């Protein structure tokens, strides 16, 4: 098989290089989208204002065809990494925004009132109560956004930006179906690795450090 040939893993354009490019696009897009979506979502969920606008924005962004967006970004910014990064960030924004405000909004109002009664400020309520208690919802949103980015980052090759999708488009143009199959397998394998990482993170990090009962029963403002 093509994917098992060690010669295909090294050198320029090799699997290792394409894999690193794909991973770079994924992590960069997820980080940028998180920097935009999480603060906005937390504020919307905490104050309860702008929820209708947030829902409208997420719905509008989800309706944008990703291939069309990559093509438009490619025409505006040229060949390279900018176009796919912009498209992937826009793809991830709705999921992360919805997860951020839904997680904060899901906090039991009685817990918020108890924290306020004990002298918590609005900032303390948000960061010490609402965000930790909504972390499981946000974690699920980040998982979904990451898997969306991994699968869609194959379109980076459409504007000459590399990634694992390069093999797919090359195989399509040359009718090399084993190469297309190998490209698909690599993308699936990368998505599976991320899935495992999120599962382990939920199992060992969230369960150990974001216990709802602990937070609910031990409210005390930071000193």
mmCIF file of C-alpha atoms in Angstrom:
data_model
loop_
_atom_site.group_PDB
_atom_site.id
_atom_site.type_symbol
_atom_site.label_atom_id
_atom_site.label_comp_id
_atom_site.label_asym_id
_atom_site.label_seq_id
_atom_site.Cartn_x
_atom_site.Cartn_y
_atom_site.Cartn_z
ATOM 1 C CA UNK A 1 0.000 0.000 0.000
ATOM 2 C CA UNK A 2 1.084 3.585 -0.721
ATOM 3 C CA UNK A 3 0.632 4.673 2.880
ATOM 4 C CA UNK A 4 2.909 1.882 4.171
ATOM 5 C CA UNK A 5 5.815 2.781 1.893
ATOM 6 C CA UNK A 6 8.443 4.522 4.047
ATOM 7 C CA UNK A 7 9.618 6.533 1.048
ATOM 8 C CA UNK A 8 6.307 8.403 1.067
ATOM 9 C CA UNK A 9 6.732 9.580 4.649
ATOM 10 C CA UNK A 10 9.884 11.675 4.315
ATOM 11 C CA UNK A 11 11.138 14.482 2.134
ATOM 12 C CA UNK A 12 9.323 17.490 0.687
ATOM 13 C CA UNK A 13 5.661 16.755 0.229
ATOM 14 C CA UNK A 14 5.930 13.582 2.283
ATOM 15 C CA UNK A 15 3.245 12.338 4.636
ATOM 16 C CA UNK A 16 5.059 13.663 7.722
ATOM 17 C CA UNK A 17 5.262 17.160 6.258
ATOM 18 C CA UNK A 18 1.646 17.159 5.103
ATOM 19 C CA UNK A 19 0.526 15.818 8.463
ATOM 20 C CA UNK A 20 2.312 18.617 10.303
ATOM 21 C CA UNK A 21 0.756 21.181 7.954
ATOM 22 C CA UNK A 22 -2.698 19.734 8.558
ATOM 23 C CA UNK A 23 -2.122 19.674 12.306
ATOM 24 C CA UNK A 24 -0.871 23.259 12.215
ATOM 25 C CA UNK A 25 -3.961 24.484 10.389
ATOM 26 C CA UNK A 26 -6.182 22.648 12.855
ATOM 27 C CA UNK A 27 -4.556 23.987 16.014
ATOM 28 C CA UNK A 28 -4.161 27.530 14.670
ATOM 29 C CA UNK A 29 -7.781 27.747 13.559
ATOM 30 C CA UNK A 30 -9.033 26.284 16.846
ATOM 31 C CA UNK A 31 -6.928 28.721 18.886
ATOM 32 C CA UNK A 32 -8.007 31.787 16.902
ATOM 33 C CA UNK A 33 -11.662 30.770 16.923
ATOM 34 C CA UNK A 34 -11.495 30.167 20.687
ATOM 35 C CA UNK A 35 -9.969 33.601 21.302
ATOM 36 C CA UNK A 36 -12.929 35.162 19.496
ATOM 37 C CA UNK A 37 -15.839 32.918 20.455
ATOM 38 C CA UNK A 38 -15.215 32.027 24.095
ATOM 39 C CA UNK A 39 -15.131 35.541 25.629
ATOM 40 C CA UNK A 40 -18.178 36.586 23.621
ATOM 41 C CA UNK A 41 -20.070 33.413 24.518
ATOM 42 C CA UNK A 42 -19.209 33.693 28.208
ATOM 43 C CA UNK A 43 -20.392 37.297 28.369
ATOM 44 C CA UNK A 44 -23.619 36.477 26.511
ATOM 45 C CA UNK A 45 -24.308 33.543 28.827
ATOM 46 C CA UNK A 46 -23.456 35.495 31.977
ATOM 47 C CA UNK A 47 -25.414 38.669 31.290
ATOM 48 C CA UNK A 48 -28.211 37.076 29.268
ATOM 49 C CA UNK A 49 -27.999 39.824 26.688
ATOM 50 C CA UNK A 50 -27.397 39.383 22.996
ATOM 51 C CA UNK A 51 -28.484 35.755 22.973
ATOM 52 C CA UNK A 52 -30.799 36.275 19.997
ATOM 53 C CA UNK A 53 -27.979 37.942 18.071
ATOM 54 C CA UNK A 54 -25.587 35.130 18.997
ATOM 55 C CA UNK A 55 -28.065 32.505 17.783
ATOM 56 C CA UNK A 56 -28.592 34.420 14.549
ATOM 57 C CA UNK A 57 -24.842 34.753 13.978
ATOM 58 C CA UNK A 58 -24.183 31.063 14.612
ATOM 59 C CA UNK A 59 -27.003 30.067 12.267
ATOM 60 C CA UNK A 60 -25.762 32.446 9.566
ATOM 61 C CA UNK A 61 -22.167 31.227 9.809
ATOM 62 C CA UNK A 62 -23.242 27.587 9.647
ATOM 63 C CA UNK A 63 -25.086 28.244 6.406
ATOM 64 C CA UNK A 64 -21.953 29.453 4.585
ATOM 65 C CA UNK A 65 -20.575 26.839 2.122
ATOM 66 C CA UNK A 66 -17.056 26.071 3.268
ATOM 67 C CA UNK A 67 -15.653 25.455 -0.218
ATOM 68 C CA UNK A 68 -17.105 28.745 -1.411
ATOM 69 C CA UNK A 69 -15.611 30.492 1.608
ATOM 70 C CA UNK A 70 -12.166 28.993 0.940
ATOM 71 C CA UNK A 71 -12.412 30.030 -2.706
ATOM 72 C CA UNK A 72 -13.440 33.581 -1.790
ATOM 73 C CA UNK A 73 -10.662 33.867 0.790
ATOM 74 C CA UNK A 74 -8.199 32.523 -1.774
ATOM 75 C CA UNK A 75 -9.240 35.183 -4.273
ATOM 76 C CA UNK A 76 -8.910 37.897 -1.628
ATOM 77 C CA UNK A 77 -5.659 36.812 0.052
ATOM 78 C CA UNK A 78 -4.028 34.712 -2.647
ATOM 79 C CA UNK A 79 -2.458 31.284 -2.543
ATOM 80 C CA UNK A 80 -1.147 30.254 0.856
ATOM 81 C CA UNK A 81 -2.141 29.634 4.448
ATOM 82 C CA UNK A 82 -4.294 32.716 5.080
ATOM 83 C CA UNK A 83 -7.322 31.603 3.078
ATOM 84 C CA UNK A 84 -7.803 28.190 4.758
ATOM 85 C CA UNK A 85 -7.121 29.598 8.234
ATOM 86 C CA UNK A 86 -9.808 32.269 7.781
ATOM 87 C CA UNK A 87 -12.289 29.719 6.448
ATOM 88 C CA UNK A 88 -11.583 27.237 9.253
ATOM 89 C CA UNK A 89 -11.903 29.915 11.930
ATOM 90 C CA UNK A 90 -15.296 30.956 10.556
ATOM 91 C CA UNK A 91 -16.292 27.268 10.452
ATOM 92 C CA UNK A 92 -15.399 26.751 14.129
ATOM 93 C CA UNK A 93 -16.909 29.977 15.484
ATOM 94 C CA UNK A 94 -20.592 28.887 15.617
ATOM 95 C CA UNK A 95 -19.907 25.689 17.547
ATOM 96 C CA UNK A 96 -17.572 27.330 20.055
ATOM 97 C CA UNK A 97 -19.807 30.365 20.534
ATOM 98 C CA UNK A 98 -22.856 28.191 21.162
ATOM 99 C CA UNK A 99 -20.927 25.941 23.546
ATOM 100 C CA UNK A 100 -19.541 28.886 25.521
ATOM 101 C CA UNK A 101 -22.821 30.662 26.164
ATOM 102 C CA UNK A 102 -24.803 27.429 26.615
ATOM 103 C CA UNK A 103 -22.320 26.206 29.223
ATOM 104 C CA UNK A 104 -22.476 29.403 31.260
ATOM 105 C CA UNK A 105 -26.241 29.667 30.842
ATOM 106 C CA UNK A 106 -26.728 26.092 32.101
ATOM 107 C CA UNK A 107 -25.524 27.000 35.604
ATOM 108 C CA UNK A 108 -28.240 26.578 38.211
ATOM 109 C CA UNK A 109 -29.473 30.096 39.149
ATOM 110 C CA UNK A 110 -29.601 29.036 42.801
ATOM 111 C CA UNK A 111 -25.850 28.407 42.759
ATOM 112 C CA UNK A 112 -25.248 31.827 41.216
ATOM 113 C CA UNK A 113 -27.429 33.473 43.867
ATOM 114 C CA UNK A 114 -25.608 31.592 46.618
ATOM 115 C CA UNK A 115 -22.279 32.813 45.270
ATOM 116 C CA UNK A 116 -23.576 36.376 45.051
ATOM 117 C CA UNK A 117 -24.869 36.163 48.626
ATOM 118 C CA UNK A 118 -21.400 35.155 49.811
ATOM 119 C CA UNK A 119 -19.844 38.240 48.269
ATOM 120 C CA UNK A 120 -18.712 37.016 44.876
ATOM 121 C CA UNK A 121 -18.201 39.732 42.295
ATOM 122 C CA UNK A 122 -19.571 39.348 38.765
ATOM 123 C CA UNK A 123 -16.107 38.386 37.527
ATOM 124 C CA UNK A 124 -15.706 35.787 40.283
ATOM 125 C CA UNK A 125 -19.137 34.343 39.545
ATOM 126 C CA UNK A 126 -18.254 34.002 35.878
ATOM 127 C CA UNK A 127 -14.773 32.507 36.270
ATOM 128 C CA UNK A 128 -15.144 30.566 39.539
ATOM 129 C CA UNK A 129 -18.707 29.301 39.202
ATOM 130 C CA UNK A 130 -20.318 29.525 35.775
ATOM 131 C CA UNK A 131 -17.382 28.654 33.532
ATOM 132 C CA UNK A 132 -16.256 25.634 35.621
ATOM 133 C CA UNK A 133 -19.810 24.308 35.905
ATOM 134 C CA UNK A 134 -20.345 24.722 32.163
ATOM 135 C CA UNK A 135 -16.978 23.235 31.229
ATOM 136 C CA UNK A 136 -18.415 19.891 30.132
ATOM 137 C CA UNK A 137 -20.653 21.578 27.557
ATOM 138 C CA UNK A 138 -17.785 23.730 26.313
ATOM 139 C CA UNK A 139 -15.519 20.684 26.152
ATOM 140 C CA UNK A 140 -18.031 18.941 23.918
ATOM 141 C CA UNK A 141 -18.243 22.029 21.707
ATOM 142 C CA UNK A 142 -14.458 22.178 21.389
ATOM 143 C CA UNK A 143 -14.399 18.497 20.474
ATOM 144 C CA UNK A 144 -17.010 19.004 17.758
ATOM 145 C CA UNK A 145 -15.251 22.103 16.413
ATOM 146 C CA UNK A 146 -11.894 20.322 16.320
ATOM 147 C CA UNK A 147 -13.270 17.365 14.376
ATOM 148 C CA UNK A 148 -14.976 19.754 11.953
ATOM 149 C CA UNK A 149 -11.703 21.586 11.394
ATOM 150 C CA UNK A 150 -9.700 18.379 10.904
ATOM 151 C CA UNK A 151 -12.079 17.091 8.252
ATOM 152 C CA UNK A 152 -12.492 20.440 6.479
ATOM 153 C CA UNK A 153 -8.788 21.338 6.504
ATOM 154 C CA UNK A 154 -8.420 19.034 3.506
ATOM 155 C CA UNK A 155 -9.727 21.999 1.486
ATOM 156 C CA UNK A 156 -6.538 23.904 2.277
ATOM 157 C CA UNK A 157 -4.960 22.121 -0.681
ATOM 158 C CA UNK A 158 -7.622 23.650 -2.923
ATOM 159 C CA UNK A 159 -5.813 26.995 -2.629
ATOM 160 C CA UNK A 160 -2.336 25.494 -2.661
ATOM 161 C CA UNK A 161 -1.814 25.523 1.097
ATOM 162 C CA UNK A 162 -0.853 21.864 1.510
ATOM 163 C CA UNK A 163 -2.120 19.578 4.207
ATOM 164 C CA UNK A 164 -3.369 16.023 3.827
ATOM 165 C CA UNK A 165 -5.941 17.170 1.300
ATOM 166 C CA UNK A 166 -3.122 17.639 -1.205
ATOM 167 C CA UNK A 167 -3.027 13.896 -1.793
ATOM 168 C CA UNK A 168 -6.776 13.831 -2.257
ATOM 169 C CA UNK A 169 -6.801 16.545 -4.911
ATOM 170 C CA UNK A 170 -3.747 15.038 -6.612
ATOM 171 C CA UNK A 171 -5.409 11.627 -6.709
ATOM 172 C CA UNK A 172 -8.595 13.182 -8.050
ATOM 173 C CA UNK A 173 -6.786 14.962 -10.883
ATOM 174 C CA UNK A 174 -4.781 11.868 -11.856
ATOM 175 C CA UNK A 175 -7.544 9.345 -11.122
ATOM 176 C CA UNK A 176 -5.271 7.707 -8.556
ATOM 177 C CA UNK A 177 -7.956 6.278 -6.304
ATOM 178 C CA UNK A 178 -5.593 4.431 -3.928
ATOM 179 C CA UNK A 179 -3.924 7.794 -3.234
ATOM 180 C CA UNK A 180 -7.314 9.385 -2.524
ATOM 181 C CA UNK A 181 -8.160 6.476 -0.218
ATOM 182 C CA UNK A 182 -4.854 6.855 1.612
ATOM 183 C CA UNK A 183 -5.479 10.591 2.061
ATOM 184 C CA UNK A 184 -8.931 9.892 3.482
ATOM 185 C CA UNK A 185 -7.510 7.289 5.851
ATOM 186 C CA UNK A 186 -4.888 9.734 7.155
ATOM 187 C CA UNK A 187 -7.517 12.398 7.844
ATOM 188 C CA UNK A 188 -9.729 9.845 9.598
ATOM 189 C CA UNK A 189 -6.767 8.645 11.671
ATOM 190 C CA UNK A 190 -5.928 12.205 12.732
ATOM 191 C CA UNK A 191 -9.555 12.855 13.672
ATOM 192 C CA UNK A 192 -9.574 9.614 15.668
ATOM 193 C CA UNK A 193 -6.465 10.725 17.586
ATOM 194 C CA UNK A 194 -8.144 14.013 18.498
ATOM 195 C CA UNK A 195 -11.267 12.121 19.525
ATOM 196 C CA UNK A 196 -9.226 9.981 21.891
ATOM 197 C CA UNK A 197 -7.483 13.033 23.331
ATOM 198 C CA UNK A 198 -10.809 14.693 24.088
ATOM 199 C CA UNK A 199 -12.198 11.497 25.590
ATOM 200 C CA UNK A 200 -9.176 11.109 27.868
ATOM 201 C CA UNK A 201 -9.354 14.791 28.730
ATOM 202 C CA UNK A 202 -12.993 14.486 29.719
ATOM 203 C CA UNK A 203 -12.283 11.345 31.697
ATOM 204 C CA UNK A 204 -9.243 12.492 33.665
ATOM 205 C CA UNK A 205 -9.328 16.296 33.649
ATOM 206 C CA UNK A 206 -12.981 17.276 33.806
ATOM 207 C CA UNK A 207 -13.984 14.470 36.140
ATOM 208 C CA UNK A 208 -11.142 15.235 38.550
ATOM 209 C CA UNK A 209 -11.134 19.033 38.588
ATOM 210 C CA UNK A 210 -14.613 20.188 37.581
ATOM 211 C CA UNK A 211 -16.830 18.238 39.930
ATOM 212 C CA UNK A 212 -20.252 19.903 40.120
ATOM 213 C CA UNK A 213 -20.987 18.781 43.662
ATOM 214 C CA UNK A 214 -17.664 20.108 44.952
ATOM 215 C CA UNK A 215 -18.160 23.511 43.362
ATOM 216 C CA UNK A 216 -21.772 23.676 44.505
ATOM 217 C CA UNK A 217 -21.055 22.805 48.110
ATOM 218 C CA UNK A 218 -17.817 24.742 48.618
ATOM 219 C CA UNK A 219 -18.562 28.235 47.375
ATOM 220 C CA UNK A 220 -16.207 30.767 48.848
ATOM 221 C CA UNK A 221 -14.916 33.944 47.224
ATOM 222 C CA UNK A 222 -11.211 34.051 46.415
ATOM 223 C CA UNK A 223 -9.151 36.030 48.845
#
